Coordinates of C-alpha atoms in Angstrom, one line a residue:
X292 CA 0.0 0.0 0.0
X293 CA 1.3 3.4 -0.9
X294 CA 0.6 6.7 0.9
X295 CA 2.2 10.0 1.7
X296 CA 1.6 10.1 5.4
X297 CA 0.2 7.0 7.0
X298 CA 0.1 8.3 10.6
X299 CA -3.3 8.4 12.1
X300 CA -3.6 12.1 12.2
X301 CA -1.5 13.1 9.2
X302 CA -4.4 14.1 7.0
X303 CA -6.2 15.9 9.8
X304 CA -3.1 17.7 10.9
X305 CA -2.5 19.1 7.4
X306 CA -6.2 20.2 7.1
X307 CA -6.1 21.7 10.6
X308 CA -3.1 23.9 9.5
X309 CA -5.2 25.2 6.5
X310 CA -8.2 25.8 8.7
X311 CA -6.1 27.7 11.3
X312 CA -4.7 29.9 8.5
X313 CA -8.2 30.6 7.3
X314 CA -9.4 31.3 10.9
X315 CA -6.5 33.8 11.3
X316 CA -7.6 35.5 8.1
X317 CA -11.2 35.8 9.3
X318 CA -9.9 37.2 12.6
X319 CA -7.8 39.8 10.7
X320 CA -11.0 40.7 8.7
X321 CA -12.9 41.5 11.9
X322 CA -14.8 38.2 12.3
X323 CA -13.9 37.2 15.8
X324 CA -14.1 33.9 17.7
X325 CA -16.2 31.3 16.0
X326 CA -18.6 30.5 18.8
X327 CA -22.4 30.0 18.8
X328 CA -24.4 33.1 19.8
X329 CA -26.6 32.8 22.8
X330 CA -27.4 29.8 25.0
X331 CA -28.6 26.6 23.3
X332 CA -31.8 26.6 25.4
X333 CA -32.6 30.2 24.5
X334 CA -32.4 29.5 20.8
X335 CA -34.2 26.2 21.0
X336 CA -37.4 27.8 22.4
X337 CA -37.8 29.7 19.1
X338 CA -37.7 26.5 17.1
X339 CA -40.6 24.9 18.9
X340 CA -43.0 27.8 19.3
X341 CA -46.4 27.2 17.7
X342 CA -47.9 29.6 15.3
X343 CA -50.3 31.2 17.8
X344 CA -47.5 31.9 20.2
X345 CA -45.4 33.6 17.5
X346 CA -48.3 35.7 16.2
X347 CA -49.1 36.9 19.8
X348 CA -45.5 38.1 20.4
X349 CA -45.0 41.8 21.1
X350 CA -43.0 43.6 18.4
X351 CA -40.0 43.9 20.7
X352 CA -40.1 40.1 21.5
X353 CA -40.3 39.3 17.8
X354 CA -37.4 41.6 17.0
X355 CA -35.3 40.0 19.7
X356 CA -36.1 36.6 18.4
X357 CA -35.3 37.6 14.9
X358 CA -31.9 39.1 15.8
X359 CA -30.9 36.0 17.8
X360 CA -32.0 33.6 15.1
X361 CA -30.3 35.7 12.4
X362 CA -27.0 35.6 14.5
X363 CA -27.4 31.8 14.8
X364 CA -28.1 31.5 11.0
X365 CA -24.8 33.5 10.4
X366 CA -23.0 31.1 12.8
X367 CA -24.4 28.1 11.0
X368 CA -23.5 29.5 7.6
X369 CA -19.9 30.0 8.8
X370 CA -20.0 26.3 9.8
X371 CA -21.2 25.4 6.3
X372 CA -18.4 27.5 4.8
X373 CA -15.9 25.7 7.0
X374 CA -17.1 22.3 5.8
X375 CA -17.1 23.5 2.2
X376 CA -13.5 24.5 2.7
X377 CA -12.7 21.0 4.1
X378 CA -14.3 19.5 1.0
X379 CA -12.4 21.7 -1.3
X380 CA -9.1 20.9 0.5
X381 CA -9.8 17.2 0.3
X382 CA -10.6 17.4 -3.4
X383 CA -7.3 19.2 -4.0
X384 CA -5.4 16.6 -2.0
X385 CA -7.2 13.7 -3.8
X386 CA -6.5 15.3 -7.2
X387 CA -2.8 15.5 -6.4
X388 CA -2.6 11.9 -5.2
X389 CA -4.8 10.3 -7.9
X390 CA -3.3 12.2 -10.8
X391 CA -0.2 9.9 -10.6
X392 CA -2.3 6.7 -10.8
X393 CA -5.2 7.6 -13.1
X394 CA -3.5 6.2 -16.2
X395 CA -3.6 2.7 -14.8
X396 CA -7.4 2.6 -15.2
X397 CA -9.7 2.3 -18.3
X398 CA -10.4 5.8 -19.8
X399 CA -14.1 5.0 -19.9
X400 CA -14.3 4.2 -16.2
X401 CA -16.2 6.9 -14.1
X402 CA -13.8 9.2 -12.3
X403 CA -15.5 8.6 -9.0
X404 CA -14.9 4.9 -9.4
X405 CA -11.2 5.5 -10.2
X406 CA -10.9 7.6 -7.0
X407 CA -12.5 4.9 -4.9
X408 CA -10.3 2.2 -6.3
X409 CA -7.1 4.3 -5.8
X410 CA -8.3 5.2 -2.2
X411 CA -8.5 1.5 -1.5
X412 CA -4.9 1.0 -2.3
X413 CA -3.5 4.3 -1.0
X414 CA -3.8 4.9 2.8
X415 CA -3.5 8.7 2.5
X416 CA -6.1 8.9 -0.3
X417 CA -8.4 6.7 1.6
X418 CA -8.2 8.9 4.7
X419 CA -8.8 12.0 2.6
X420 CA -11.7 10.5 0.8
X421 CA -13.4 9.5 4.1
X422 CA -12.8 13.0 5.5
X423 CA -14.2 14.5 2.3
X424 CA -17.4 12.4 2.4
X425 CA -17.9 13.2 6.1
X426 CA -17.5 17.0 5.4
X427 CA -19.9 16.9 2.5
X428 CA -22.6 15.3 4.6
X429 CA -22.0 17.8 7.4
X430 CA -22.2 20.7 4.9
X431 CA -25.4 19.4 3.4
X432 CA -27.0 19.1 6.8
X433 CA -25.8 22.4 8.1
X434 CA -26.8 24.2 4.9
X435 CA -30.4 23.1 5.5
X436 CA -30.3 24.3 9.1
X437 CA -28.7 27.7 8.2
X438 CA -31.3 28.3 5.5
X439 CA -34.3 27.4 7.6
X440 CA -33.0 29.3 10.6
X441 CA -32.7 32.4 8.4
X442 CA -36.2 31.9 7.2
X443 CA -37.5 31.6 10.7
X444 CA -35.7 34.8 11.6
X445 CA -37.5 36.5 8.7
X446 CA -40.8 35.2 9.9
X447 CA -40.2 36.8 13.3
X448 CA -39.4 40.1 11.5
X449 CA -42.7 39.8 9.6
X450 CA -44.5 39.3 13.0
X451 CA -42.7 42.3 14.4
X452 CA -43.8 44.5 11.5
X453 CA -47.4 43.1 11.6
X454 CA -47.8 43.7 15.3
X455 CA -46.1 47.1 15.4
X456 CA -48.3 50.0 16.3
X457 CA -47.3 53.7 16.1
X458 CA -47.0 55.5 19.4
X459 CA -49.5 58.1 18.4
X460 CA -52.5 55.8 18.0

């Protein structure tokens, strides 16, 4: 079996260095620590409110919920971006490894099949491929959550506008 780095953490260590460099870049751009906004229980209550409870909210309560959910959607989107970066890094690593071995396979064989076969015989490629597949699944799941959290935030904004009454009435 061939492979660049067969240590257990070789792949993860390389990727972590890339992620650290990108985190440092975000920090220099003014995006500080990547931590979830608010308490988990505080955010969870907004996800389980029924329609009547949401419609009965005071404008200030709806605005507060909207802001908290919007911040959480932003956090989730950053998580999606991190997973997408992992997928991209893994794809680049796989391309470098498999380019050397592609010629050994039939030119009509699907590329994905070639990658899988090479990953079976190359420890490093196998680890990278597993990491890529895991990151893809996390990105898909997080993307759904980020999108729906943003939509829920917008729903609370709509309730805020609908329930707002000018002071002079």
